[in-house]
Amino acid sequence: MVAIINQAHHVISQYIDGFLLTHPELERLDQEPIIALREQEKTCVPLISGGGAGHEPMHLGFVGQGMLTAAVYGEVFIPPTAEQILRAIRHVHKGSGVFVIVKNFEADLLAFQTAIHQARQEGIPVKYIVSHDDISVDTKKNFQKRHRGLAGTILLHKIVGAAAQSGLSLDDLEQLALALSTEIATIGFARKSARFPQAAHPLFELEEGQISYGIGIHGEEGYRTVPFESSEQLANEIVNKLKLRFRWQEGEEFILLVNNLGTISELEQGVFLNDICQLLDLEGLRLSFIKAGRFATSLDMAGLSVTLCRVKDPVWLAYLQEKTTAPAW
Amino acid sequence: MVAIINQAHHVISQYIDGFLLTHPELERLDQEPIIALREQEKTCVPLISGGGAGHEPMHLGFVGQGMLTAAVYGEVFIPPTAEQILRAIRHVHKGSGVFVIVKNFEADLLAFQTAIHQARQEGIPVKYIVSHDDISVDTKKNFQKRHRGLAGTILLHKIVGAAAQSGLSLDDLEQLALALSTEIATIGFARKSARFPQAAHPLFELEEGQISYGIGIHGEEGYRTVPFESSEQLANEIVNKLKLRFRWQEGEEFILLVNNLGTISELEQGVFLNDICQLLDLEGLRLSFIKAGRFATSLDMAGLSVTLCRVKDPVWLAYLQEKTTAPAW
C-alpha cells in the first residue's frame, strides 16, 4: 500500500510542520521533534509527554492550555532520545518543576528515566507517572506480560493537565496521577494490523473476517483471534474483560473513552459505542463522561479500544470537564 | 472486509444513538434520522442540512450553536425522504423562517426541493443554497458533468451558521450563501475507493500503487489515474487544478480546508497539508485560515480533498472564526 508521503525519513518532521500550520498557538523548538505551547502559564507546573510517532494525534494533538505543555516525538514506534526529552524539560521548567507522563514500554521508560535523572541532577524538580492501562495480559506470551500504556494515557493528560492548570503542586500532581493510573484500564481489538508507511505487509497477519482481541499499538498481536460475528459480540468480550479487571458494583461511576485505533469508519465507531454503552448500562454502571474519537492510534490499524476509569474522587470528573485548548481533545 | 456493525439495516440508527451518547446537547426526533439542538436560539434563523449517510461526521457532527440547527439523514449514500426533511423544517421553524443547505446531487435536490415546496405551502418561509464546490469536471464522462457538493459544504455550514447566529435575516443569509458558494472549490484524490459495509468489493477498482484524481464521495471514479510518486506530486496536481479554477493573483486571501475522506492516517494528512501550504505559499496566496481533519468522508475511502475559498468579504473570515459548539468543527 502506498503511503501519501515524500521521503520516508522526513515523515515525522513534515507531519509536525503540517500540523503546526493549523495551530499557530504551538511552536516547534528549532527543527527538533519537540512541540510546545507558545504562551505557557508560568505559575502552573508544566506537563510533558511523548513517545514514538505513529499514534497521532497522540501526543502533539494534546498540547494546549489545560493539557500538555509540550510533546516530544521519536520516529515511528521509536521513543525520542533522552537528550530530546531533557531539552523539552529544560524548556518548560519555569521554577515549579515539571511533571512527565510516560507510557509503559521498555524503550520509552529507559529514555524518559535517563532524561529525568539528568534533569534532577541539574536541579530541576521532576515527578512522573507511568501509564499502564493495558489489561490484555496473556501469561503464555512473554511480550504481553507488561501492562502497556494505551489510550488511557490520554485521560492522564486531561485530568492531570487540568489539575496542573488549577494550581496543584508537583507533589500533589504525583499523588493524583498515582491514584488515577490504578483506576484506568484499556482493552481493544482489531480486524486489520498496522502497516509501516510504504511497507508491503502489515505488522501481523490477520485473515479477512478475523478479529484479534487485546492488540497493542505497535503491531503486537492480541491474546485471541476469532471470526467476526457482530459489533455486539465484540462489545460483550470487551465488557467481560473490563468487568474482571474492575469487579464493579451496580451504581458505580465510570468515565468511558472509546478510541479509534486508526481506520475504523465513524459509522462503525458509533455503532460499537452504542453497543458498549448498552452493555455497561445493563451492568448498572453510571457513565458520567463518555467520549469517542481518535486519540491514540496505531498508523492505519483498523480497530477500536475501550478505556474505563472508575471515578474514585469527584474532582477527577471536574478536571475532566474543564475546558482545554488542546486541538485533539 | 468485515464492518464493525450488527444488522446492516440498523447501522444508521445505531450510529446516531451512539453519537448522541457523547453529545447530550443534541436530540433525536422520535426514532427518525433527524438530529437537532435541544436548546435552539429562537431569535435566529435556523439552518438545516442533510443527505445520505456514509459521510460522517457530515452532517450530524456539525449540529451545534453557530452551525446547523438540525441534520437529516438517509441510508448510506441515499438522501432522506422529502417527508423527513419537511419534518425537520417544521421542527426548527420558530417564526423567522428556515435556511437549508443542499449538496448538488440529483436525488438530494429532488427530495429537498419537494420538502421546501411543501413547507412554503404551509406558510414557512424557506430559502436554500445548493453547494456545488466540486471542480473535477470531465466532459467525456456524463456523470461527472455536475459540480457536486463536497467538503466545501462544511464551509457553508460554518460561515452561514455563524451569520445566522449573529442575527442575519433569511434574505441576507441567502445573499451571503450565494456569494460564498461561487467562491468555494474542492478537488481531491484517493488511493482506495469506498466500500459499502460488508460488501466484498470496493465501489471502483484501483490497482495497488495507483491514485485516482477527482473522485466523488459516492464511489464515483476520478478523471485520471496515475501511479503514486509522492505527496508533493499530488499536491502539485491539486494546486494546478485550483489555480485554473480561481485564476488567482499574488497576495489574494484564501481559506484552506484539507479534508480526510476516511482512512488516510493523521501522519499522511499532516505531510500532505504541509506540501499544499508550501505550494500555495509559492503562489503568493495569503492563507488566513487553515484547517485539516475529517469533515466529509466517504465510508472507508483512503483519500484527501482540498477546498479553497477566496475571501471576497472580510466578514466571511470573521464568521469562520466565531466559536461553535458543533462537535466535529
XYZ file of C-alpha atoms in Angstrom:
658
model
C 0.000 0.000 0.000
C 1.415 3.388 -0.951
C 1.557 5.986 1.818
C 0.891 9.646 1.000
C 4.359 10.812 1.984
C 7.574 12.046 0.397
C 10.942 10.733 1.644
C 10.318 8.252 4.496
C 12.897 9.881 6.772
C 11.096 13.229 6.580
C 7.646 11.932 7.510
C 7.610 12.973 11.172
C 9.155 16.350 10.527
C 6.776 17.173 7.668
C 3.802 15.917 9.683
C 4.728 18.231 12.561
C 5.161 21.187 10.213
C 1.780 20.471 8.616
C 0.073 20.169 11.969
C 1.571 23.409 13.242
C 0.222 25.301 10.221
C -3.260 24.693 11.578
C -2.235 25.534 15.161
C -0.259 28.777 15.374
C -0.551 28.687 19.199
C 2.024 25.856 19.160
C 5.704 26.141 18.311
C 8.470 23.753 17.385
C 11.842 24.058 19.123
C 14.294 24.683 16.268
C 13.932 21.704 13.964
C 13.680 19.215 16.839
C 10.601 16.972 17.194
C 9.603 18.978 20.289
C 6.344 20.932 20.203
C 5.371 23.356 22.951
C 2.746 25.926 23.801
C 3.971 29.392 22.810
C 2.238 31.012 25.785
C 2.968 28.938 28.837
C 1.251 29.797 32.139
C 4.323 30.311 34.229
C 2.706 29.836 37.628
C 1.485 26.282 36.871
C 3.518 23.074 36.860
C 4.114 22.196 33.178
C 3.266 18.725 31.818
C 5.304 16.800 29.253
C 4.585 13.575 27.413
C 5.849 11.921 24.282
C 6.960 8.730 22.636
C 7.269 7.214 19.211
C 5.301 8.615 16.281
C 2.608 6.581 14.546
C -0.023 7.200 17.242
C -1.348 10.555 16.016
C -2.968 12.696 17.338
C -1.143 11.459 20.478
C 0.778 13.344 21.771
C 1.060 16.509 19.665
C -2.713 16.967 19.488
C -2.934 17.165 23.268
C -0.607 20.119 23.704
C -2.777 23.003 24.901
C -3.852 25.034 27.932
C -5.148 22.528 30.483
C -3.382 19.502 28.967
C 0.265 19.094 27.898
C 2.738 21.975 27.844
C 4.999 20.124 25.402
C 5.225 16.855 23.480
C 8.397 15.090 22.337
C 8.425 12.797 19.299
C 10.583 9.948 18.128
C 10.484 8.148 14.795
C 7.588 5.769 14.032
C 7.225 3.463 17.074
C 10.631 4.576 18.452
C 10.752 6.872 21.507
C 12.607 10.196 21.438
C 16.150 10.279 22.765
C 16.877 11.153 26.398
C 18.577 14.290 25.107
C 15.426 15.459 23.302
C 13.293 14.778 26.372
C 15.781 16.641 28.558
C 15.652 19.566 26.183
C 11.856 19.699 26.477
C 12.059 19.518 30.280
C 14.535 22.394 30.386
C 12.381 24.437 28.014
C 9.146 24.203 30.021
C 10.653 24.457 33.524
C 9.875 27.911 34.924
C 10.612 27.265 38.586
C 7.886 24.967 39.893
C 9.238 21.733 38.426
C 7.988 19.517 35.598
C 5.551 16.604 35.563
C 6.125 13.868 32.982
C 3.733 11.205 31.656
C 5.449 8.114 30.218
C 3.817 5.117 28.537
C 4.866 1.747 29.924
C 7.175 0.434 27.190
C 10.742 -0.610 27.894
C 12.434 1.753 25.454
C 10.233 4.676 26.500
C 10.993 4.133 30.176
C 14.709 3.967 29.508
C 14.808 7.217 27.538
C 12.498 9.131 29.886
C 14.169 7.923 33.083
C 17.601 8.880 31.768
C 16.333 12.373 30.927
C 14.550 12.754 34.278
C 17.668 11.656 36.162
C 19.762 14.191 34.282
C 17.225 16.994 34.813
C 17.161 16.316 38.539
C 20.963 16.484 38.599
C 20.641 19.921 37.018
C 18.366 20.947 39.870
C 15.025 20.710 38.074
C 12.409 19.008 40.265
C 10.738 16.316 38.117
C 8.000 13.834 39.036
C 6.489 11.315 36.655
C 3.787 8.728 36.193
C 3.999 5.553 34.123
C 0.762 4.979 32.230
C -0.046 1.240 32.301
C -3.731 0.873 31.454
C -3.459 -2.186 29.187
C -5.235 -5.246 30.647
C -4.798 -7.639 27.725
C -2.316 -9.796 29.588
C -1.656 -13.335 28.406
C 0.689 -15.272 30.667
C 1.557 -17.677 27.879
C 3.235 -14.978 25.806
C 6.025 -13.079 27.453
C 5.810 -9.928 25.388
C 2.303 -9.328 26.614
C 3.086 -9.527 30.305
C 3.657 -5.832 30.534
C 0.695 -3.514 31.181
C 1.363 -1.241 28.255
C 0.391 2.408 28.144
C -2.545 2.770 25.737
C -5.396 5.259 25.203
C -5.896 5.593 28.953
C -2.777 7.775 28.819
C -4.964 10.496 27.300
C -7.174 10.553 30.414
C -3.996 11.180 32.431
C -3.098 14.039 30.081
C -6.532 15.586 30.523
C -7.158 15.125 34.235
C -3.610 15.815 35.457
C -3.373 18.669 32.930
C -6.477 20.388 34.310
C -5.196 19.834 37.843
C -1.872 21.483 36.971
C -3.760 24.365 35.360
C -5.771 24.794 38.580
C -2.519 25.287 40.501
C -1.713 21.910 42.097
C 1.886 21.453 43.229
C 4.275 18.918 41.732
C 3.815 16.586 44.723
C 0.032 16.838 44.573
C 0.079 16.107 40.844
C 2.096 12.966 41.536
C -0.420 11.797 44.153
C -3.324 12.471 41.805
C -1.652 10.685 38.878
C -0.787 7.650 41.013
C -4.355 7.312 42.293
C -5.758 7.803 38.795
C -3.434 5.453 36.963
C -4.523 2.458 39.056
C -8.176 3.079 38.140
C -7.757 3.232 34.374
C -7.985 0.144 32.176
C -7.971 -0.312 28.411
C -8.582 -3.207 26.061
C -9.250 -3.297 22.330
C -9.483 -5.318 19.162
C -8.548 -5.023 15.503
C -9.675 -6.507 12.207
C -6.500 -5.370 10.451
C -2.997 -4.770 11.790
C -0.971 -1.606 11.333
C 1.458 -1.307 8.433
C 4.538 0.906 8.304
C 4.389 3.642 5.667
C 5.394 2.049 2.322
C 5.740 -1.461 3.831
C 4.421 -4.348 1.771
C 2.970 -6.279 4.702
C 1.135 -5.447 7.908
C 2.918 -5.979 11.231
C 0.977 -9.139 11.892
C -1.223 -11.159 9.590
C -4.927 -11.384 10.265
C -7.135 -13.249 7.837
C -10.110 -11.492 6.267
C -13.090 -11.787 8.607
C -10.979 -12.417 11.732
C -10.784 -10.243 14.846
C -7.792 -10.125 17.199
C -8.559 -9.156 20.823
C -6.042 -7.339 23.015
C -3.785 -5.982 20.264
C -1.059 -3.469 21.134
C -0.373 -0.163 19.408
C 2.968 -1.216 17.883
C 1.739 -4.151 15.868
C 1.700 -6.580 18.824
C -0.732 -9.450 18.262
C -3.672 -9.915 20.589
C -4.462 -12.722 23.011
C -7.103 -14.411 20.857
C -8.303 -14.441 17.264
C -11.950 -15.187 16.479
C -14.187 -14.877 13.428
C -16.155 -11.615 13.379
C -19.817 -12.025 14.288
C -21.182 -8.636 15.246
C -20.317 -5.387 16.963
C -22.398 -6.575 19.933
C -20.261 -9.699 20.302
C -17.083 -7.590 20.321
C -18.581 -5.257 22.918
C -19.531 -8.263 25.012
C -15.987 -9.668 25.127
C -14.540 -6.242 25.940
C -17.043 -5.589 28.730
C -16.366 -9.045 30.212
C -12.631 -8.354 30.346
C -13.189 -4.930 31.936
C -15.604 -6.443 34.454
C -12.961 -8.978 35.507
C -10.489 -6.148 35.996
C -12.729 -3.770 37.937
C -15.093 -6.220 39.713
C -17.549 -3.342 39.755
C -20.708 -2.954 41.795
C -24.011 -1.730 40.423
C -24.269 2.039 40.623
C -20.507 2.716 40.456
C -19.417 5.746 38.444
C -17.101 5.465 35.425
C -15.578 7.550 32.655
C -15.725 5.907 29.198
C -13.343 6.599 26.313
C -13.814 4.722 23.026
C -10.674 5.134 20.948
C -10.442 4.659 17.192
C -7.096 2.951 16.514
C -6.881 4.401 13.030
C -9.121 3.404 10.178
C -12.461 2.301 11.566
C -15.171 4.463 9.961
C -17.136 6.943 12.077
C -20.243 4.938 11.246
C -18.797 1.737 12.760
C -17.338 3.644 15.710
C -20.805 4.996 16.544
C -22.448 1.566 16.282
C -19.829 -0.011 18.581
C -20.033 2.865 21.088
C -23.783 2.327 21.252
C -23.266 -1.392 21.966
C -20.675 -0.745 24.696
C -22.917 1.784 26.431
C -25.920 -0.524 26.331
C -23.929 -3.340 27.969
C -22.456 -1.052 30.647
C -25.948 0.246 31.282
C -27.162 -3.334 31.788
C -24.348 -3.744 34.316
C -25.848 -0.815 36.215
C -22.821 1.469 35.837
C -23.190 5.251 35.826
C -21.246 6.699 32.891
C -20.749 10.319 33.886
C -18.480 11.142 30.931
C -18.444 9.486 27.505
C -16.126 10.397 24.652
C -15.295 8.709 21.348
C -12.800 9.514 18.621
C -9.197 9.178 17.530
C -6.857 9.678 20.496
C -4.090 7.039 20.437
C -3.936 5.419 17.022
C -1.568 2.888 15.525
C -0.889 4.064 11.967
C -3.583 2.538 9.729
C -4.715 -0.208 12.116
C -8.437 -0.927 11.829
C -9.518 -1.389 15.427
C -11.113 0.171 18.470
C -10.206 0.221 22.142
C -12.285 0.852 25.231
C -10.935 2.681 28.282
C -12.773 2.854 31.587
C -11.762 4.932 34.593
C -13.511 4.362 37.923
C -14.326 7.776 39.416
C -12.954 7.368 42.939
C -12.892 11.097 43.568
C -15.455 13.552 42.128
C -12.678 16.070 41.467
C -11.401 13.749 38.684
C -14.622 14.352 36.801
C -14.439 18.088 37.414
C -10.899 18.183 35.973
C -12.030 16.095 33.023
C -14.808 18.540 32.240
C -12.599 21.645 32.396
C -12.014 23.421 29.097
C -8.773 22.858 27.206
C -7.367 24.380 24.019
C -5.704 21.085 23.016
C -6.841 20.500 19.422
C -7.405 16.726 19.595
C -9.428 16.544 22.840
C -13.820 -6.801 4.670
C -15.993 -7.177 7.748
C -17.582 -3.991 9.079
C -17.967 -3.488 12.825
C -21.758 -3.402 12.727
C -24.744 -5.545 13.684
C -27.686 -5.862 11.280
C -26.983 -3.766 8.166
C -30.421 -2.091 8.231
C -29.775 -0.744 11.744
C -26.393 0.852 11.023
C -27.540 4.470 10.667
C -29.890 4.317 13.613
C -27.304 2.720 15.925
C -24.631 5.154 14.744
C -26.891 8.107 15.589
C -27.699 6.651 19.017
C -24.007 6.080 19.712
C -23.091 9.596 18.632
C -25.811 11.165 20.766
C -24.478 9.384 23.871
C -21.400 11.575 23.627
C -23.438 14.709 22.870
C -26.345 15.169 25.266
C -26.912 18.683 23.902
C -28.360 17.060 20.765
C -31.640 15.175 20.476
C -33.205 12.794 18.007
C -36.793 13.351 16.905
C -38.591 10.139 17.931
C -36.787 7.358 16.123
C -36.391 9.346 12.906
C -32.925 10.049 11.447
C -33.376 13.718 12.389
C -30.993 15.240 14.942
C -31.486 18.706 16.390
C -30.099 21.032 19.018
C -32.121 20.705 22.217
C -31.724 24.403 23.018
C -32.404 26.365 19.883
C -31.868 30.121 19.875
C -35.343 31.168 18.885
C -34.483 34.644 17.598
C -32.043 33.373 14.938
C -32.873 31.825 11.576
C -32.296 28.049 11.959
C -30.104 26.135 9.496
C -30.777 22.631 8.216
C -28.650 20.299 6.103
C -28.553 16.610 5.431
C -28.176 13.875 2.887
C -27.192 10.254 2.671
C -25.158 8.619 5.438
C -21.617 7.351 4.840
C -20.042 10.821 5.025
C -19.625 11.058 8.796
C -19.134 13.365 10.647
C -21.115 15.294 7.981
C -23.806 16.357 8.787
C -24.571 15.234 12.345
C -21.213 16.409 13.695
C -21.942 19.960 12.552
C -25.124 20.427 14.547
C -24.319 23.000 17.220
C -24.679 26.651 18.211
C -23.283 28.696 15.337
C -23.573 25.925 12.722
C -26.555 23.668 11.906
C -29.740 23.605 13.975
C -30.662 20.164 12.659
C -29.380 17.435 10.330
C -31.480 14.894 8.412
C -30.073 11.504 7.424
C -30.899 8.942 4.787
C -29.442 5.470 4.358
C -25.849 5.059 3.134
C -25.453 7.297 0.038
C -29.268 7.758 -0.228
C -30.807 11.116 0.745
C -33.562 11.361 3.348
C -37.164 11.446 2.128
C -38.944 14.742 1.472
C -41.213 13.887 4.388
C -38.278 13.595 6.805
C -36.805 16.879 5.580
C -40.199 18.579 5.921
C -40.474 17.270 9.465
C -37.089 18.793 10.334
C -38.074 22.129 8.752
C -41.311 22.224 10.767
C -39.430 21.334 13.944
C -36.849 24.133 13.756
C -39.125 26.887 12.391
C -39.848 29.371 15.186
C -41.148 32.274 13.151
C -38.199 33.692 11.206
C -38.083 31.026 8.504
C -35.566 28.255 7.782
C -32.365 28.204 5.723
C -31.443 24.929 4.034
C -28.068 23.753 2.640
C -28.333 21.042 -0.041
C -25.473 19.213 -1.784
C -25.696 19.216 -5.564
C -26.756 15.636 -6.289
C -29.866 14.846 -8.319
C -31.616 12.724 -5.682
C -30.781 15.197 -2.907
C -32.145 18.133 -4.886
C -35.365 16.283 -5.657
C -36.039 15.357 -2.022
C -35.076 18.760 -0.593
C -36.945 20.781 -3.217
C -40.113 18.758 -2.664
C -39.871 19.365 1.092
C -39.119 23.074 0.643
C -42.060 23.475 -1.741
C -44.382 21.793 0.757
C -43.057 23.858 3.694
C -43.649 27.082 1.762
C -47.201 25.959 1.012
C -47.643 25.581 4.771
C -46.549 29.186 5.206
C -42.978 28.568 6.389
C -40.516 30.929 4.652
C -37.639 28.765 3.372
C -34.547 29.791 1.420
C -31.800 27.435 0.323
C -28.381 27.175 -1.239
C -27.078 24.352 -3.425
C -23.489 23.525 -2.540
C -21.545 22.811 -5.762
C -17.865 23.128 -4.946
C -16.587 20.158 -6.973
C -14.322 21.204 -9.858
C -13.288 17.739 -11.102
C -15.324 18.022 -14.274
C -14.566 15.720 -17.185
C -16.629 16.424 -20.272
C -16.039 12.930 -21.642
C -17.968 11.305 -18.811
C -21.524 12.432 -18.327
C -21.830 11.560 -14.650
C -19.051 13.949 -13.804
C -20.530 16.966 -15.510
C -22.287 18.064 -12.360
C -20.463 20.256 -9.845
C -21.125 18.005 -6.867
C -21.361 19.221 -3.295
C -18.240 18.083 -1.448
C -16.302 19.198 1.648
C -16.796 22.859 0.718
C -20.341 22.335 2.024
C -18.858 22.418 5.533
C -17.554 25.960 4.979
C -21.129 26.949 4.099
C -22.348 25.319 7.333
C -19.794 27.256 9.353
C -19.919 30.688 7.751
C -23.673 30.833 7.130
C -24.240 29.278 10.569
C -22.246 31.991 12.332
C -24.046 34.632 10.263
C -27.442 33.215 11.324
C -26.254 33.167 14.934
C -25.294 36.847 14.622
C -28.880 37.676 13.646
C -28.900 37.937 9.837
C -32.320 37.663 8.190
C -33.350 34.824 5.897
C -32.879 37.039 2.825
C -29.461 38.203 3.960
C -28.387 34.605 4.615
C -29.395 33.719 1.070
C -27.323 36.585 -0.347
C -24.324 35.563 1.758
C -24.610 31.889 0.802
C -24.926 32.714 -2.905
C -21.832 34.908 -2.851
C -19.891 32.333 -0.841
C -20.844 29.281 -2.846
C -19.392 30.713 -6.048
C -16.015 31.237 -4.344
C -15.566 27.716 -2.929
C -13.876 24.956 -4.907
C -12.873 21.405 -3.966
C -10.846 18.684 -5.614
C -9.353 15.503 -4.201
C -7.754 12.131 -4.834
C -7.884 8.597 -3.480
C -5.616 5.568 -3.395
C -8.521 3.261 -2.465
C -12.211 3.535 -3.210
C -15.000 3.339 -0.633
C -16.655 0.001 0.116
C -20.193 -0.486 1.450
C -20.326 -2.061 4.913
C -19.970 -5.845 4.439
C -19.536 -5.555 0.649
C -16.955 -7.828 -0.963
C -15.652 -5.230 -3.416
C -14.941 -1.502 -3.380
C -17.140 0.793 -5.444
C -14.499 1.133 -8.106
C -11.291 -0.787 -8.631
C -7.971 0.939 -8.211
C -4.787 -1.068 -8.538
C -2.268 -1.030 -5.706
C 0.021 1.964 -6.128
C -2.417 3.940 -8.292
C -4.007 7.295 -7.463
C -7.322 8.495 -8.889
C -7.767 12.296 -9.124
C -11.145 13.960 -8.839
C -13.051 11.124 -7.154
C -16.545 11.731 -5.793
C -17.850 10.865 -2.341
C -20.229 8.113 -3.506
C -17.719 5.868 -5.178
C -17.548 7.882 -8.411
C -14.258 7.362 -10.272
C -11.935 10.295 -10.851
C -10.864 11.985 -14.071
C -7.424 10.399 -14.232
C -5.485 7.521 -12.710
C -1.713 7.780 -12.266
C 0.951 5.826 -10.378
C 1.723 7.311 -6.967
C 5.007 9.199 -6.822
C 4.958 11.457 -3.776
C 2.729 13.629 -1.639
C 4.316 16.656 -3.310
C 3.293 15.419 -6.749
C -0.306 15.015 -5.585
C -0.284 18.481 -4.054
C 1.068 19.862 -7.313
C -1.744 18.430 -9.449
C -4.368 19.647 -6.958
C -2.923 23.169 -6.799
C -2.777 23.332 -10.591
C -6.455 22.447 -10.871
C -7.400 25.006 -8.218
C -5.299 27.645 -9.948
C -7.144 27.032 -13.231
C -10.433 27.470 -11.404
C -9.572 30.619 -9.436
C -7.038 32.310 -11.750
C -5.725 33.922 -8.587
C -3.419 36.919 -8.246
C -0.449 37.078 -5.899
C -1.472 38.363 -2.482
C -5.096 37.203 -2.681
C -6.601 35.865 0.546
C -7.952 32.318 0.826
C -9.390 29.871 3.367
C -7.940 26.331 3.148
C -9.690 23.153 4.266
C -7.890 19.802 3.846
C -10.437 17.026 4.251
C -9.642 13.408 5.095
C -12.012 11.265 3.038
C -11.873 8.441 5.565
C -8.842 6.279 6.172
C -5.725 8.323 5.450
C -3.583 8.330 8.605
C -3.063 11.567 10.556
C 0.626 11.276 9.731
C -0.008 11.288 5.962
C -2.626 14.027 6.302
C -0.072 16.262 8.020
C 2.593 15.611 5.380
C 0.159 16.406 2.536
C -1.140 19.541 4.285
C 2.438 20.755 4.600
C 3.001 20.203 0.852
C -0.212 22.017 -0.128
C 0.645 25.013 2.056
C 4.163 25.258 0.677
C 2.860 25.314 -2.905
C 0.154 27.893 -2.141
C 2.791 29.966 -0.396
C 4.959 29.809 -3.543
C 1.916 31.092 -5.465
C 1.914 34.092 -3.128
C -1.514 33.418 -1.638
C -2.373 34.566 1.872
C -3.966 31.692 3.781
C -5.799 33.416 6.605
C -7.471 30.243 7.891
C -6.193 26.659 7.611
C -7.966 23.598 8.928
C -7.436 19.861 8.388
C -9.354 16.808 9.533
C -12.313 14.561 8.791
C -15.291 16.641 7.654
C -16.982 14.974 4.672
C -15.825 11.371 4.376
C -16.849 8.564 2.072
C -17.031 5.436 4.262
C -13.547 3.856 4.277
C -12.169 5.630 1.213
C -8.454 6.379 1.506
C -8.140 9.849 0.067
C -7.878 13.552 0.755
C -9.569 16.601 -0.729
C -8.569 20.236 -0.780
C -11.083 23.065 -0.533
C -10.214 26.707 -1.144
C -12.492 29.673 -0.576
C -11.477 33.094 -1.872
C -12.158 35.655 0.856
C -14.114 38.279 -1.092
C -15.504 39.884 2.065
C -13.602 40.082 5.385
C -16.812 39.272 7.265
C -16.599 35.703 5.875
C -13.403 35.190 7.825
C -14.910 36.741 10.963
C -17.864 34.319 10.746
C -15.473 31.427 10.170
C -13.523 32.289 13.299
C -16.601 32.572 15.535
C -16.940 29.888 18.197
C -19.300 26.984 17.637
C -20.357 24.067 19.837
C -20.584 21.707 16.835
C -18.514 18.661 17.841
C -16.847 17.954 14.512
C -15.677 21.508 13.638
